[in-house]
XYZ file of C-alpha atoms in Angstrom:
630
model
C -69.994 -46.011 31.593
C -68.413 -48.793 33.536
C -66.686 -51.084 31.347
C -66.827 -54.459 33.151
C -66.067 -57.063 30.794
C -63.943 -57.955 27.510
C -64.249 -60.633 24.990
C -62.259 -60.913 21.212
C -64.021 -61.895 18.139
C -63.088 -64.735 16.205
C -60.221 -63.974 13.980
C -59.052 -61.083 16.282
C -60.307 -58.455 14.297
C -62.609 -57.058 16.618
C -62.806 -56.386 20.837
C -66.083 -56.392 22.594
C -66.437 -54.182 25.651
C -69.528 -54.852 27.973
C -70.668 -51.723 29.749
C -71.878 -52.723 33.567
C -74.080 -49.980 34.500
C -75.635 -48.612 31.106
C -78.688 -46.426 30.784
C -81.707 -48.535 30.425
C -83.046 -45.791 28.815
C -85.120 -44.319 31.916
C -85.625 -41.148 33.359
C -87.825 -39.113 35.554
C -90.748 -36.680 34.589
C -91.152 -34.436 37.403
C -93.957 -32.414 38.500
C -93.212 -29.386 40.748
C -96.723 -29.658 42.962
C -96.449 -29.194 46.849
C -99.031 -31.449 48.737
C -101.567 -29.961 51.240
C -100.595 -30.034 54.736
C -101.537 -33.442 56.511
C -104.568 -32.956 58.766
C -104.252 -33.778 62.546
C -106.566 -36.454 62.034
C -108.504 -38.796 59.554
C -107.576 -39.972 56.243
C -103.931 -39.689 54.827
C -103.206 -36.729 52.993
C -102.839 -36.339 49.287
C -99.359 -38.241 48.408
C -96.503 -35.715 47.316
C -96.323 -35.526 43.371
C -93.253 -36.359 42.710
C -93.105 -37.459 38.978
C -93.240 -40.333 37.118
C -90.505 -42.672 35.480
C -90.980 -43.345 31.940
C -88.617 -44.459 28.895
C -86.324 -41.646 27.597
C -87.056 -42.640 24.285
C -90.940 -43.015 24.464
C -92.219 -40.644 22.201
C -95.523 -40.072 24.290
C -93.045 -37.803 26.270
C -90.633 -36.442 23.704
C -92.428 -32.924 24.665
C -91.008 -33.444 27.983
C -87.996 -35.271 27.734
C -85.685 -32.992 26.309
C -82.202 -35.434 26.841
C -81.013 -37.850 24.207
C -80.287 -41.175 26.269
C -78.454 -43.812 23.997
C -79.299 -47.306 25.200
C -75.950 -48.648 24.181
C -74.666 -51.958 26.185
C -71.993 -53.483 24.233
C -69.166 -51.742 22.119
C -67.709 -53.656 19.278
C -64.194 -51.923 18.943
C -61.922 -52.661 16.004
C -58.737 -54.165 17.538
C -56.162 -52.408 14.831
C -57.685 -48.903 14.922
C -59.172 -48.922 18.428
C -62.339 -46.956 16.607
C -66.134 -47.860 17.665
C -67.346 -49.668 15.225
C -71.125 -50.376 16.423
C -72.804 -50.594 19.476
C -75.584 -52.941 20.739
C -78.625 -51.887 22.434
C -81.467 -53.500 24.867
C -78.755 -56.010 26.248
C -79.728 -55.201 29.538
C -79.557 -52.463 32.696
C -76.512 -54.175 35.198
C -74.019 -56.189 32.736
C -71.417 -58.511 34.348
C -69.659 -60.561 31.934
C -69.684 -61.826 28.425
C -68.419 -64.986 26.340
C -67.977 -65.106 22.341
C -68.688 -68.073 20.297
C -65.355 -68.909 18.576
C -67.375 -70.065 15.183
C -70.284 -67.904 14.940
C -69.099 -64.978 16.606
C -72.314 -64.827 18.582
C -72.074 -63.131 22.337
C -73.689 -64.169 25.619
C -74.155 -61.778 28.036
C -74.640 -62.108 31.819
C -76.754 -59.679 33.559
C -80.004 -58.223 34.961
C -82.578 -55.736 33.860
C -84.169 -53.264 36.100
C -87.782 -52.768 36.785
C -87.755 -49.769 37.999
C -90.426 -48.500 35.417
C -93.178 -50.355 37.846
C -94.183 -48.189 40.372
C -94.810 -49.170 44.328
C -93.291 -51.644 46.644
C -96.013 -54.187 46.713
C -95.471 -54.228 42.860
C -92.363 -54.921 42.768
C -92.103 -57.238 46.040
C -89.371 -60.018 45.112
C -89.636 -58.690 41.395
C -87.168 -55.965 41.182
C -84.984 -57.480 38.286
C -84.856 -59.831 35.835
C -82.068 -62.246 35.581
C -81.107 -62.874 32.104
C -78.590 -64.248 29.260
C -78.634 -62.140 26.483
C -77.411 -63.551 23.221
C -76.238 -60.922 20.698
C -75.969 -61.944 17.124
C -73.594 -59.453 15.559
C -74.003 -60.075 11.863
C -74.819 -57.650 9.083
C -78.572 -57.753 10.980
C -77.782 -57.675 14.190
C -80.326 -59.532 16.583
C -80.660 -59.446 20.502
C -82.575 -61.703 21.940
C -82.916 -62.199 25.895
C -83.547 -65.290 28.090
C -84.940 -65.010 31.321
C -82.899 -67.431 33.534
C -86.161 -67.869 35.905
C -89.044 -68.684 33.196
C -92.453 -69.312 34.287
C -91.770 -67.755 37.846
C -95.316 -66.275 39.106
C -93.919 -63.978 41.383
C -96.550 -64.589 43.907
C -97.829 -66.322 46.873
C -94.443 -65.320 48.962
C -92.443 -67.092 50.709
C -92.624 -69.695 47.467
C -90.213 -72.626 48.372
C -90.687 -74.059 44.912
C -89.569 -71.163 43.312
C -86.674 -70.346 45.804
C -85.031 -74.058 44.964
C -84.914 -73.428 41.135
C -83.890 -69.760 41.075
C -80.754 -68.355 39.386
C -80.563 -64.965 40.798
C -78.159 -62.024 39.680
C -75.665 -63.689 36.937
C -72.282 -62.523 37.608
C -70.051 -64.746 35.278
C -70.584 -66.853 32.254
C -68.612 -69.394 30.485
C -68.852 -71.033 27.057
C -68.699 -74.626 26.005
C -68.876 -74.280 22.108
C -68.189 -77.771 21.340
C -71.092 -79.150 23.467
C -73.341 -75.994 22.533
C -73.610 -75.043 26.106
C -73.278 -72.058 28.524
C -72.413 -71.941 32.236
C -73.767 -69.113 34.448
C -72.632 -68.354 37.788
C -76.100 -67.017 39.733
C -73.820 -65.053 42.550
C -77.237 -64.493 44.268
C -78.405 -68.152 44.902
C -75.278 -70.061 44.997
C -76.042 -72.021 41.532
C -74.204 -72.697 38.453
C -76.833 -72.484 35.262
C -76.716 -75.042 32.668
C -77.962 -73.627 29.623
C -78.189 -74.918 25.984
C -77.474 -71.736 23.339
C -81.030 -70.890 23.280
C -81.172 -69.817 26.687
C -83.034 -72.890 28.242
C -82.031 -73.870 31.377
C -80.823 -77.748 31.226
C -79.442 -78.152 34.860
C -78.774 -75.940 37.819
C -75.544 -77.189 39.950
C -75.285 -76.246 43.911
C -72.143 -74.848 45.006
C -73.031 -74.286 48.252
C -74.283 -76.418 51.086
C -77.794 -74.890 51.306
C -79.234 -76.883 48.528
C -83.150 -76.256 47.164
C -84.698 -73.882 49.131
C -83.183 -74.201 51.946
C -81.545 -71.121 53.649
C -77.988 -71.131 55.327
C -77.173 -67.509 54.652
C -73.580 -67.894 56.749
C -72.134 -70.301 54.574
C -73.094 -68.635 51.170
C -70.488 -68.714 48.791
C -71.358 -66.147 46.079
C -69.937 -67.717 42.720
C -68.714 -64.667 40.709
C -66.571 -65.934 38.028
C -66.086 -69.071 35.665
C -63.243 -70.316 33.699
C -63.992 -73.946 31.359
C -61.306 -76.307 30.753
C -62.661 -77.800 27.586
C -60.450 -80.766 27.225
C -60.834 -81.637 31.207
C -64.617 -80.946 31.113
C -64.283 -78.704 34.367
C -65.654 -75.706 35.407
C -63.701 -73.468 37.817
C -65.922 -71.552 39.906
C -64.343 -68.664 41.855
C -66.409 -68.097 45.246
C -66.207 -64.513 46.191
C -67.964 -64.361 49.681
C -66.677 -67.628 51.005
C -63.031 -66.998 49.191
C -63.006 -70.336 47.563
C -62.469 -72.158 44.129
C -65.043 -75.030 43.586
C -64.629 -77.443 40.757
C -67.307 -78.870 38.898
C -67.549 -81.821 36.772
C -69.380 -80.646 33.575
C -70.290 -83.984 31.728
C -71.587 -85.208 35.096
C -73.077 -82.362 36.743
C -71.373 -82.366 39.938
C -69.606 -80.043 42.454
C -66.361 -82.421 42.728
C -64.099 -80.189 45.248
C -63.803 -77.047 46.999
C -60.810 -75.341 48.064
C -60.086 -72.235 50.124
C -57.882 -69.435 48.575
C -55.215 -67.840 50.580
C -55.208 -65.699 54.142
C -58.187 -63.285 53.831
C -57.778 -60.139 56.039
C -61.608 -59.336 56.248
C -63.306 -59.357 59.764
C -65.306 -62.416 60.661
C -67.775 -60.243 61.351
C -67.702 -58.355 58.175
C -67.527 -61.505 55.951
C -70.625 -62.921 57.683
C -72.082 -59.915 57.197
C -71.949 -59.318 53.890
C -73.448 -62.431 52.786
C -76.913 -60.937 53.884
C -76.381 -58.155 51.379
C -75.937 -60.652 48.668
C -78.170 -63.779 49.841
C -81.114 -63.852 47.134
C -82.510 -66.816 49.072
C -83.498 -64.133 51.513
C -86.113 -63.111 49.115
C -89.370 -64.668 49.036
C -89.050 -66.690 45.771
C -84.990 -66.505 45.686
C -84.680 -64.091 42.713
C -83.213 -60.998 44.089
C -81.142 -59.310 47.067
C -80.274 -56.031 48.345
C -77.336 -56.016 46.136
C -79.810 -56.444 42.906
C -80.040 -52.100 43.046
C -77.151 -51.593 45.506
C -74.564 -52.975 43.213
C -71.568 -54.324 45.073
C -73.187 -52.116 47.581
C -73.003 -48.857 45.592
C -75.311 -47.511 42.895
C -77.302 -48.332 40.075
C -77.722 -45.033 38.842
C -81.750 -45.555 38.668
C -84.884 -44.109 40.337
C -87.237 -46.290 42.079
C -90.675 -45.781 43.455
C -90.964 -47.771 46.652
C -94.162 -46.034 47.990
C -96.757 -48.223 49.987
C -99.724 -47.826 48.844
C -101.585 -48.624 52.066
C -98.887 -47.499 54.231
C -99.303 -45.096 57.142
C -97.636 -41.721 58.093
C -94.804 -41.904 60.097
C -93.233 -39.112 62.597
C -90.035 -37.347 61.606
C -86.964 -37.307 63.813
C -86.748 -34.769 66.438
C -84.615 -31.648 65.935
C -83.394 -28.631 67.392
C -84.301 -25.119 66.265
C -84.486 -24.110 63.213
C -84.368 -27.314 61.899
C -87.623 -28.293 63.518
C -89.305 -25.799 61.717
C -92.359 -26.921 59.225
C -91.775 -30.797 59.298
C -94.854 -32.960 59.000
C -95.370 -36.593 59.104
C -93.791 -38.718 56.408
C -96.128 -39.849 53.612
C -96.061 -43.463 52.358
C -96.098 -42.517 48.837
C -92.979 -41.021 48.469
C -92.206 -40.858 44.871
C -89.018 -41.669 42.822
C -85.964 -42.019 44.570
C -82.488 -42.423 43.314
C -80.481 -45.382 44.588
C -78.402 -44.627 47.408
C -74.825 -46.196 47.932
C -74.458 -48.112 50.778
C -70.959 -46.790 51.260
C -70.270 -44.347 54.229
C -72.935 -45.109 56.254
C -71.708 -44.997 59.953
C -72.361 -42.034 62.138
C -74.652 -40.778 59.305
C -78.259 -41.450 60.744
C -81.260 -40.842 59.875
C -80.972 -42.664 56.583
C -83.215 -42.574 53.279
C -83.456 -39.537 51.074
C -86.001 -38.301 53.164
C -84.868 -39.380 56.759
C -87.258 -41.496 57.541
C -84.835 -44.487 58.362
C -84.054 -43.527 62.072
C -80.964 -46.181 62.142
C -79.546 -49.114 60.370
C -81.469 -51.825 62.010
C -85.047 -50.299 60.659
C -83.431 -51.537 57.152
C -84.535 -54.985 58.565
C -88.082 -53.870 56.985
C -86.941 -54.652 53.383
C -86.236 -58.088 53.585
C -90.139 -58.270 54.152
C -91.292 -55.409 52.239
C -89.010 -55.277 49.175
C -87.908 -58.655 48.516
C -90.804 -60.554 49.956
C -88.893 -62.805 52.758
C -88.430 -62.606 56.484
C -86.997 -60.139 58.933
C -83.567 -61.164 59.980
C -82.981 -62.273 63.441
C -81.492 -59.824 66.115
C -78.128 -62.108 65.656
C -78.193 -61.965 62.032
C -79.270 -57.936 61.756
C -76.597 -57.303 64.319
C -73.887 -59.154 61.454
C -75.708 -57.429 58.489
C -75.413 -53.546 60.387
C -71.687 -54.650 61.391
C -70.835 -54.991 57.374
C -72.784 -52.148 56.404
C -70.996 -49.736 58.633
C -67.582 -51.268 57.457
C -67.765 -49.987 53.788
C -65.881 -46.672 52.834
C -65.635 -44.560 49.848
C -62.651 -45.008 47.623
C -60.538 -42.135 46.589
C -62.033 -38.865 44.655
C -59.781 -39.359 41.587
C -60.843 -35.330 41.144
C -58.851 -34.444 43.886
C -54.925 -33.716 44.176
C -52.875 -36.534 45.416
C -51.593 -34.464 48.516
C -55.354 -33.833 49.330
C -55.828 -30.464 48.213
C -57.933 -28.914 45.822
C -57.016 -27.851 42.123
C -56.725 -24.135 41.414
C -57.173 -24.252 37.818
C -58.821 -23.735 35.452
C -59.375 -20.382 36.611
C -63.096 -20.572 35.635
C -63.467 -23.538 37.768
C -61.064 -23.341 41.039
C -62.024 -26.138 43.368
C -59.627 -24.549 45.842
C -61.839 -21.320 45.662
C -64.612 -23.228 45.833
C -64.150 -24.478 49.096
C -63.549 -21.128 50.035
C -67.078 -20.045 48.786
C -68.813 -22.958 50.140
C -67.864 -22.111 53.563
C -68.669 -18.131 52.623
C -72.194 -17.056 54.327
C -74.216 -14.944 51.989
C -76.833 -13.291 53.757
C -77.778 -15.711 56.700
C -76.981 -18.873 54.606
C -74.057 -21.090 53.743
C -73.532 -23.926 52.213
C -71.509 -25.544 54.986
C -74.464 -24.365 57.358
C -76.332 -27.291 56.119
C -73.723 -29.300 54.472
C -71.234 -29.617 57.267
C -67.641 -30.873 56.537
C -66.063 -33.518 56.186
C -69.280 -35.819 55.017
C -71.458 -32.970 53.672
C -74.163 -33.582 55.609
C -75.470 -32.292 59.236
C -77.732 -35.467 59.187
C -80.612 -32.780 59.368
C -84.172 -32.906 57.883
C -85.458 -29.889 56.012
C -89.131 -29.006 55.587
C -90.380 -28.870 52.462
C -91.229 -25.385 52.364
C -87.575 -24.265 52.891
C -86.355 -26.329 49.768
C -89.272 -25.312 47.792
C -89.566 -28.659 47.311
C -92.974 -31.224 47.587
C -91.348 -32.997 50.582
C -88.805 -32.580 53.425
C -85.684 -34.272 52.907
C -82.444 -34.855 54.765
C -79.497 -33.287 53.868
C -77.489 -35.367 51.919
C -73.784 -36.020 51.936
C -71.566 -34.882 49.359
C -68.832 -37.704 49.002
C -70.114 -39.418 45.566
C -71.088 -36.505 43.438
C -68.731 -37.048 40.844
C -70.218 -40.565 40.525
C -73.486 -38.798 39.469
C -72.191 -37.259 36.319
C -73.316 -38.171 32.912
C -77.226 -36.735 32.648
C -77.357 -33.775 30.102
C -79.873 -32.010 27.997
C -77.515 -30.525 25.502
C -76.546 -34.191 23.837
C -76.250 -37.623 24.388
C -76.232 -38.479 28.019
C -74.787 -41.307 29.558
C -77.199 -41.637 32.820
C -80.949 -41.102 33.138
C -80.933 -39.591 36.362
C -78.721 -37.202 37.666
C -78.830 -35.224 41.152
C -81.150 -34.529 44.416
C -83.852 -37.090 45.460
C -85.096 -37.935 42.316
C -82.199 -37.416 39.897
C -84.304 -34.610 38.309
C -81.233 -32.249 37.965
C -78.852 -32.833 35.054
C -76.121 -31.649 36.697
C -74.447 -29.629 39.548
C -74.521 -26.355 37.816
C -78.379 -26.937 37.302
C -78.972 -27.663 40.884
C -77.211 -24.566 42.171
C -79.350 -22.416 39.661
C -82.614 -23.915 41.559
C -84.449 -20.524 43.121
C -83.520 -21.734 46.602
C -80.071 -20.577 45.577
C -80.623 -17.324 44.158
C -79.012 -15.272 47.037
C -75.571 -17.196 46.000
C -73.677 -14.898 43.852
C -73.480 -16.682 40.276
C -69.494 -15.504 39.921
C -69.035 -18.288 43.186
C -71.372 -21.076 41.895
C -68.854 -22.666 38.816
C -66.336 -22.913 41.443
C -68.330 -24.369 43.902
C -69.512 -27.003 41.198
C -65.361 -27.422 40.791
C -64.982 -28.361 44.582
C -68.027 -30.487 44.838
C -66.960 -32.767 41.830
C -63.612 -33.056 43.954
C -64.890 -33.272 47.255
C -63.018 -35.575 49.567
C -64.406 -39.179 50.190
C -62.775 -39.617 53.378
C -60.086 -41.785 51.755
C -57.102 -39.662 50.721
C -56.337 -39.615 46.865
C -53.074 -41.184 47.541
C -54.810 -44.454 48.559
C -54.043 -46.894 45.783
C -51.590 -44.702 44.122
C -48.264 -46.739 42.903
C -44.756 -45.991 41.643
C -42.548 -48.445 40.283
C -38.577 -47.694 40.931
C -36.198 -49.510 38.724
C -32.585 -48.775 37.182
C -34.020 -46.680 34.148
C -35.839 -44.385 36.419
C -34.655 -44.040 39.832
C -32.615 -41.177 39.440
C -35.593 -39.281 37.483
C -36.756 -35.855 39.215
C -40.597 -37.543 38.544
C -39.694 -40.834 40.539
C -38.242 -38.552 43.177
C -41.546 -36.126 43.203
C -43.579 -39.437 43.644
C -41.704 -40.795 46.453
C -41.569 -37.522 48.412
C -45.437 -37.082 47.849
C -45.992 -40.758 49.371
C -43.803 -40.206 52.153
C -45.061 -37.104 53.328
C -48.726 -38.230 52.817
C -47.813 -41.290 55.212
C -46.308 -38.760 57.865
C -49.325 -36.734 57.599
C -51.386 -39.832 58.530
C -53.625 -39.905 55.200
C -52.184 -43.105 53.932
C -49.498 -45.962 55.268
C -46.718 -46.507 52.561
C -45.577 -50.256 51.451
C -43.227 -51.399 49.163
C -42.792 -54.734 47.368
C -40.085 -55.778 45.236
C -37.119 -58.371 44.582
C -33.786 -57.440 46.501
C -31.020 -59.603 45.451
C -33.092 -62.455 43.578
C -35.453 -62.649 46.864
C -39.129 -61.444 47.180
C -39.749 -58.779 50.004
C -42.173 -56.597 51.614
C -41.722 -53.336 53.080
C -43.639 -50.930 55.504
C -42.537 -47.211 55.786
C -42.222 -45.850 59.603
C -42.421 -41.957 59.153
C -41.099 -41.641 62.336
C -37.458 -43.233 61.445
C -38.029 -42.005 57.578
C -36.616 -45.703 56.922
C -38.712 -48.804 55.735
C -39.154 -52.184 57.824
C -38.651 -55.215 56.089
C -40.467 -58.766 56.311
C -37.653 -60.399 57.905
C -35.704 -59.993 61.065
C -32.079 -58.998 60.062
C -33.039 -57.319 57.103
C -33.098 -53.710 57.004
C -34.379 -51.315 57.959
C -33.657 -49.099 54.652
C -33.665 -45.547 54.366
C -35.129 -44.430 51.006
C -31.788 -43.210 49.736
C -30.649 -47.435 50.030
C -33.676 -48.310 48.176
C -33.275 -45.879 45.605
C -29.292 -46.975 45.200
C -30.149 -50.592 45.156
C -32.659 -49.743 42.249
C -30.213 -47.509 40.462
C -27.342 -50.057 40.237
C -29.968 -53.144 38.951
C -29.975 -54.766 42.682
C -33.800 -54.183 43.037
C -37.096 -53.066 41.438
C -39.923 -51.481 44.070
C -43.075 -50.939 43.653
C -44.265 -48.536 46.309
C -48.155 -48.279 47.107
C -50.282 -46.233 49.189
C -52.553 -48.224 51.594
C -55.400 -47.340 53.796
C -54.202 -45.865 57.093
C -53.940 -48.903 59.647
C -52.933 -51.721 56.996
C -49.659 -50.875 56.153
C -48.075 -53.722 58.594
C -50.458 -56.294 57.096
C -49.993 -55.248 53.453
C -46.287 -54.770 53.789
C -44.679 -57.089 55.965
C -47.086 -59.376 57.686
C -49.823 -60.540 55.642
C -51.735 -63.053 58.011
C -50.743 -60.893 60.965
C -48.757 -63.611 62.747
C -45.801 -61.815 63.688
């Protein structure tokens, strides 16, 4: 699930593949017990019983947990046969990078380990994850030994400036100096490079940003993401993702020598600034975690967390029209396990969270204090953060046809028919009545009684259902959490077999499942699709079909279409204009070219073109004018 990094063993006989979003062996035990209705005054009612989270391999729960969830993090693959030879477990939950020792063959893995078995916000405050490097000795009797990058931290008395000044949070890159017996780790969350020995001891911390020690300067955050080590020069090159720069560190002196900006970054300034609040672990009380600790790259971590507040207060539900206002009660602060939401596609989707208790995006400011143990953002900083949150969109759904239609095969899982069934009225109900298109949500909160659930829930969107597959009770699973708010339903078939859907014809459900698995994310499937045209294939029917598809999708407004290549020895960029059916070039006096002319150039060996579907509105920049300076 989500391979992220690759390393080759000494001698080249094996290749190691790192699984980025691996199961950490946790799953949900769910209890179907409705809470009593809250009294109008007096003490809080009993908390909704939403189950507890346990290890899937805990023998004390084997009579309840029916799924098999292998904890496989690193895969050793034969370089000759490409067969998986063995796997290594207990390396961590979210794994970003690995390095292999050229003599011993030991592996060193950078990543985080989730603490989602711990319940309640106060117990998890500033300590949702452990940042680690794990040493894997892959000999005949392999060993797996994790090293905490923040040893001795108390995770108490927040804010803790002393711990914040030392924290190595969210390691996303690792490099090995075998001759010196050193590891270099990129702490993305705290803008530091950790120098470690091979036993995991932290030898030094080198700052790559301007805010040293416990200082906070989010707008100038660097975000070190990747490392490259130059052994003979004793130089470490650091890719700073958030500042779009490369820093150079003298590893002998332990000092940053220089920093160079990379080429033009088209990201809007407000988004560039706002995203830094998502990834800055120094905003936590002790510098050990950020919002991105669970919202990995602003997406999901595949886990559920119980962030109930034991001494919290009841809060009111949103004001809604009839009949969606019927049966709503106050929100209880002890909400039980909830699976991590993606932060993509948030614009225009209020209220937020599974239960809809967050009225708007600014209300998430409380998480910087409550979950991270830091301070609330200022109004100006919060506005930047919200602008970033509203900027993110979903990638295309790979299960949808490239022309944005739905598949009609196989006959027993017809996604196109599923769309019809999704809109069909059964009695007085329809799927689309609550899961309104195009997002899949009418944004209403539905009462617990109507859902036959312990708590009321907001109607969730459906744009990332395909990303939540993997939990199964019929064999080895690749996920410990599935669908609905607590991840307790293994798959969409199981979900549609809940009693609340008994009125739906059983023959309709497999087609609805196929439709949901291919649900349109809001980004057309042809975004990112490419076809390269050269002398060998320009006349082929396959290339002609692909080009026609891309041009028709551009005409429909689903994509912009660009082409890049070399014409007569000169590199060229082109942008397709659907109104004229021609490709405008990146220089005055060149082109425009109709497709037949580009095809003829390729057939004659004068050019090689790669056509790419890009998001609408980006064609001029990506095709003709990278820095938009005319």
